[in-house]
Coordinates of N, CA, C and O in Angstrom, one line a residue:
X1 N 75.8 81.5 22.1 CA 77.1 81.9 22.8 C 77.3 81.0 24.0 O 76.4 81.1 24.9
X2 N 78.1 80.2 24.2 CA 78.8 79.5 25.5 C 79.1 80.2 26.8 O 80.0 81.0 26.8
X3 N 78.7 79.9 27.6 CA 79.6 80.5 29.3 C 81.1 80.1 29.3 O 81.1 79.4 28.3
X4 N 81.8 80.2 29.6 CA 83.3 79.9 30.0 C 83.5 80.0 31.0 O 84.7 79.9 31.3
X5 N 82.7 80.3 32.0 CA 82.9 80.7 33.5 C 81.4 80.2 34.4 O 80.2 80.5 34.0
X6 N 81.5 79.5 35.3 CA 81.0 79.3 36.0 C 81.0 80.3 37.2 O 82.1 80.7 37.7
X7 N 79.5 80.7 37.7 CA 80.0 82.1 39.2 C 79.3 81.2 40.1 O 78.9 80.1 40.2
X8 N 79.5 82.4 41.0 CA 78.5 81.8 42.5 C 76.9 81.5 42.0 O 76.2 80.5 42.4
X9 N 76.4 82.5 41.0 CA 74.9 82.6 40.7 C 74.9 81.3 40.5 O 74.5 80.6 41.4
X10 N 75.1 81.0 39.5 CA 75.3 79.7 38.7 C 75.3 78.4 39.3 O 74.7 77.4 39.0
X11 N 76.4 78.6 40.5 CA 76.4 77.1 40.6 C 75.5 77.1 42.1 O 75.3 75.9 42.5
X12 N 74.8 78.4 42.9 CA 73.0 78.2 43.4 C 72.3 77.7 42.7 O 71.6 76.6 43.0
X13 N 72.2 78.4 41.5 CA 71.3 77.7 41.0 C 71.3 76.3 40.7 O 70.2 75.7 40.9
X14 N 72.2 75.7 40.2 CA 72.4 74.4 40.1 C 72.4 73.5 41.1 O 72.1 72.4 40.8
X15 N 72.7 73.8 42.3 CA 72.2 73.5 43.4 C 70.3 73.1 43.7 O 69.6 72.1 43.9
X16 N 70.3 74.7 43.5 CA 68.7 74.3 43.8 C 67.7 73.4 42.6 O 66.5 73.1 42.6
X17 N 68.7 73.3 41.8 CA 67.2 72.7 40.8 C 67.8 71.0 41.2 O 66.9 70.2 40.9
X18 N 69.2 70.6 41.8 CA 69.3 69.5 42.1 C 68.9 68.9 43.2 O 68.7 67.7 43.3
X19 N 68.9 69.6 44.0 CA 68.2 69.4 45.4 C 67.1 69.8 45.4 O 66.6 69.4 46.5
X20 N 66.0 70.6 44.5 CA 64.8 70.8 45.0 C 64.8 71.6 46.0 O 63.9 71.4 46.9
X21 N 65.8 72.7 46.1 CA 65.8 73.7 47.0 C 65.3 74.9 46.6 O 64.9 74.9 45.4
X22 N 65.0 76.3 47.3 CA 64.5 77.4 46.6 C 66.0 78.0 47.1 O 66.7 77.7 48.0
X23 N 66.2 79.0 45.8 CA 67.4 79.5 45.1 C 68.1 80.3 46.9 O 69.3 80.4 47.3
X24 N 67.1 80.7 47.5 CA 67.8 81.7 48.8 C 68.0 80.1 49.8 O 68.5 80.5 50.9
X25 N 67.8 79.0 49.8 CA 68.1 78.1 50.6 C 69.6 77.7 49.8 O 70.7 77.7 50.4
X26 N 69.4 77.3 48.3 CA 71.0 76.8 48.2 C 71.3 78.1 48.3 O 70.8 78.5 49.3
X27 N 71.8 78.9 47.7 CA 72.9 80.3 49.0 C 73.2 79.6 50.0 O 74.0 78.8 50.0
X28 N 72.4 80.0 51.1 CA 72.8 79.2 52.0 C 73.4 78.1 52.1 O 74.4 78.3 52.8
X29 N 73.3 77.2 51.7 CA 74.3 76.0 51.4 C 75.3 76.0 50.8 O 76.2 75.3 51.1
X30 N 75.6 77.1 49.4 CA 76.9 77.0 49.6 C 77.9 78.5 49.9 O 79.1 78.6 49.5
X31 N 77.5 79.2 50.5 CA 77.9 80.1 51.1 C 78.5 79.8 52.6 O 79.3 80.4 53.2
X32 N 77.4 78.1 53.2 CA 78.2 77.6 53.9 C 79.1 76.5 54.2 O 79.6 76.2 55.3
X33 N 79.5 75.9 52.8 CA 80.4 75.3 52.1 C 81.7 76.2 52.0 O 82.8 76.0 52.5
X34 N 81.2 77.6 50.8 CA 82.3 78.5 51.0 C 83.5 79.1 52.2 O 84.7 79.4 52.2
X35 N 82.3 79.0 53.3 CA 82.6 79.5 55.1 C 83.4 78.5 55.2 O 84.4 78.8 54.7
X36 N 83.3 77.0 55.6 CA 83.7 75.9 56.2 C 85.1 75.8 55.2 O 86.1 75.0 55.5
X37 N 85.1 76.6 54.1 CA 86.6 76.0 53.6 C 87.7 77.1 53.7 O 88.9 77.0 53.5
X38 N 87.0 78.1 54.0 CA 87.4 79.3 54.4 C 87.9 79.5 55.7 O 89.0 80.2 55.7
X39 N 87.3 79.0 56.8 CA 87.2 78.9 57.9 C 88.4 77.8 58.4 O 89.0 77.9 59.5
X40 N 88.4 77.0 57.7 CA 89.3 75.3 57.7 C 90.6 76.2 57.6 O 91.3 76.1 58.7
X41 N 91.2 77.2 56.6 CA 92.5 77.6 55.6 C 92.7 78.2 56.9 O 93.5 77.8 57.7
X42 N 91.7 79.5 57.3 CA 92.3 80.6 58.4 C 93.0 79.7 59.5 O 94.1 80.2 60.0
X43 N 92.6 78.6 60.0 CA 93.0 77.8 61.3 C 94.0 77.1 60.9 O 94.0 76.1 61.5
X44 N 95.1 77.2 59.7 CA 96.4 76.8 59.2 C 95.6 74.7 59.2 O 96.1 73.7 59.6
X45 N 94.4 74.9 58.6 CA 94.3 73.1 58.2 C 93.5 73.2 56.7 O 92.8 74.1 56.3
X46 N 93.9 71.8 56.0 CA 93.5 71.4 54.7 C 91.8 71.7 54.8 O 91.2 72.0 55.8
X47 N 91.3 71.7 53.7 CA 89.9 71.0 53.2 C 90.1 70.1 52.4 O 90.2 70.5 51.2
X48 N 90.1 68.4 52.7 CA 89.8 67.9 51.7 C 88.7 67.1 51.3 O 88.1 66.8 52.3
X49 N 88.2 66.7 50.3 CA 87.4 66.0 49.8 C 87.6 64.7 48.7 O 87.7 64.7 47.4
X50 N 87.6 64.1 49.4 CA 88.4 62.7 48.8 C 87.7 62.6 47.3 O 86.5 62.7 47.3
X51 N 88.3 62.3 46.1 CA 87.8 62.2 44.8 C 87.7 63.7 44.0 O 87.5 64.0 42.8
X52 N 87.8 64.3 44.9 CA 87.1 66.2 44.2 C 88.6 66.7 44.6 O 89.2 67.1 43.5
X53 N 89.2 66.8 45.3 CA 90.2 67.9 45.9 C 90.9 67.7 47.0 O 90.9 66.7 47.8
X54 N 91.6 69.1 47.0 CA 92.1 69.4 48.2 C 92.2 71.1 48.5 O 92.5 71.5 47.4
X55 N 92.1 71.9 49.1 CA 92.4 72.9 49.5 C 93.2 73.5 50.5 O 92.7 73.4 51.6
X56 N 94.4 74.2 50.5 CA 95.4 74.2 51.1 C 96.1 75.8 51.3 O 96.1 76.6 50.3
X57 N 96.6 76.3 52.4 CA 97.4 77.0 52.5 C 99.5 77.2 52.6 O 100.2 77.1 53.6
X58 N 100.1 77.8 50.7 CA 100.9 77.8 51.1 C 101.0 79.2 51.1 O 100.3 80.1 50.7
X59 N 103.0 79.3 52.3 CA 103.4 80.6 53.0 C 104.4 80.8 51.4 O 105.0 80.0 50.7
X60 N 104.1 82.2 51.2 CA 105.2 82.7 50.6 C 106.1 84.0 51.4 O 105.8 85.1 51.9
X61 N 107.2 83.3 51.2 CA 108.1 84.3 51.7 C 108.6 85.5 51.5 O 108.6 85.8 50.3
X62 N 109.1 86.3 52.2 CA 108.8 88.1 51.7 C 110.3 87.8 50.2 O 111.3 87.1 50.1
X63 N 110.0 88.3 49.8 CA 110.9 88.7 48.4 C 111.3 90.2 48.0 O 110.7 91.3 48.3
X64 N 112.4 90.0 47.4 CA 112.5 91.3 46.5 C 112.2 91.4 45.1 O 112.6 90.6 44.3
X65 N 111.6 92.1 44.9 CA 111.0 92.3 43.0 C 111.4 93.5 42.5 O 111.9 94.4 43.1
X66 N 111.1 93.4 41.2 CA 111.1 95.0 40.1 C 109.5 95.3 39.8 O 108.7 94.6 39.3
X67 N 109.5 96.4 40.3 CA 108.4 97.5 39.6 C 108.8 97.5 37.9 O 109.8 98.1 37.4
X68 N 107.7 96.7 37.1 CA 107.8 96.3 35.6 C 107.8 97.7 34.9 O 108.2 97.9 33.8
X69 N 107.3 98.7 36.1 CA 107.3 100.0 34.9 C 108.3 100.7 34.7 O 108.6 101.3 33.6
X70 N 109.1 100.7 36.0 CA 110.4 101.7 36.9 C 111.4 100.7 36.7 O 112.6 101.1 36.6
X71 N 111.2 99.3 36.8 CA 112.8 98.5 37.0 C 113.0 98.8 38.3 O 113.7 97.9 38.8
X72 N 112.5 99.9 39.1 CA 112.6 99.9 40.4 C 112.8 98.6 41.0 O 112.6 97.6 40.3
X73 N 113.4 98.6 42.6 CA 113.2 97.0 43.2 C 112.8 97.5 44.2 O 113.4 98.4 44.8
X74 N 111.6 96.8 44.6 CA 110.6 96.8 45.2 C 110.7 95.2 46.8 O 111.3 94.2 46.8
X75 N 110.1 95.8 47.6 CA 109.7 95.0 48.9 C 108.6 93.9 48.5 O 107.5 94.5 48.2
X76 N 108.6 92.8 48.5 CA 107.4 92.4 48.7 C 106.7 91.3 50.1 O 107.3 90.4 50.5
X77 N 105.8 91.5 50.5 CA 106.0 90.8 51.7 C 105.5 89.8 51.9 O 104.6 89.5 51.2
X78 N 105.9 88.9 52.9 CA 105.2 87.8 53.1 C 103.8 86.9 52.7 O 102.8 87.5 53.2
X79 N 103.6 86.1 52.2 CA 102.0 86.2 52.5 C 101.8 84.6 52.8 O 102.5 83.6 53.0
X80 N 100.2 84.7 52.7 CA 100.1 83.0 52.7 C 98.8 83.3 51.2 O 98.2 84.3 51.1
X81 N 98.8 81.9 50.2 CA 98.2 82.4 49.4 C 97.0 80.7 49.5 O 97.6 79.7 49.8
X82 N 95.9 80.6 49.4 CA 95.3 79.6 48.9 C 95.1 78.5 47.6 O 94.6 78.7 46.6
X83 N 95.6 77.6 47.9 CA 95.9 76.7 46.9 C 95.3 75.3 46.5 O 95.8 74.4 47.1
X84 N 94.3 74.9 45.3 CA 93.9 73.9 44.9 C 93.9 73.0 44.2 O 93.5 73.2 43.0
X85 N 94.3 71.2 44.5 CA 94.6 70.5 43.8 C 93.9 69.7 44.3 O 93.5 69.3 45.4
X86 N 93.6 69.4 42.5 CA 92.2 68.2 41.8 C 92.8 67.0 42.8 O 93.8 66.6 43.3
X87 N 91.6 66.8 42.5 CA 92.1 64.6 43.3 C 91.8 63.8 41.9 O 91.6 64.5 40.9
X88 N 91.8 62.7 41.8 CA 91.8 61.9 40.7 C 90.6 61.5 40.0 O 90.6 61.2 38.8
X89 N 89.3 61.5 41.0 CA 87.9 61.8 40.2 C 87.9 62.8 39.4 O 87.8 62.8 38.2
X90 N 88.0 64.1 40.3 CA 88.4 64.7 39.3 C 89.1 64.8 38.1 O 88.6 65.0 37.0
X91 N 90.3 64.6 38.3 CA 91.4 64.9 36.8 C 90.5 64.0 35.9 O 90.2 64.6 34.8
X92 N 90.0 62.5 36.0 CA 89.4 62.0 35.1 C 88.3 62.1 34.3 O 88.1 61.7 33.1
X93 N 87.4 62.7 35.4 CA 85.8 63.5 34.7 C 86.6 64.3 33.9 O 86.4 64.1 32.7
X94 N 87.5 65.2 34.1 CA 87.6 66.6 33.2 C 88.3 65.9 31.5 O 88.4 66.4 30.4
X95 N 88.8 64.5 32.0 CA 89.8 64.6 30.7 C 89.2 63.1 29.8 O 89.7 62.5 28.9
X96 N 87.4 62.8 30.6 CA 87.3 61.8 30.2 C 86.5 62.2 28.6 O 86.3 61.2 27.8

């Protein structure tokens, strides 16, 4: 059977067997990777990584919608959502 999903476990572990780390040290590394891009979005700035990505915060504006079950029309409100786009190392590894 195949994975189709990569999780947090997963990519510790792959961490640690590439660095020679023990599995509670990568955690830590990328929990503080996770933080720093986390951290970057809350203070309204990018994360990028030249060749891999970018990580970005867009605003969506409050709207009106239908409740799919009622047809009701519903409030929706503002938000800001997180958003990620490949850079060109990337797009190429994935499509090479």
């Amino acid at each position: 059977m195949t994975q189709t999903t990569l999780g947090k476990g997963d990519l510790v572990s792959y961490v640690a067997q590439e660095t020679k780390l023990t599995k509670t040290d990568a955690e830590k590394v990328v929990n503080a990777v996770f933080a720093g891009i986390t951290n970057s979005l809350q203070q309204g700035q990018d994360a990028r990584f030249i060749g891999f990505g970018s990580f970005s915060v867009q605003k969506s504006a409050a709207r009106k919608g239908r409740n799919p079950r009622t047809g009701d029309e519903i409030e929706i409100k503002a938000s800001n959502r997180p958003v990620f786009k490949a850079g060109k190392e990337l797009k190429d590894a994935v499509n090479a």
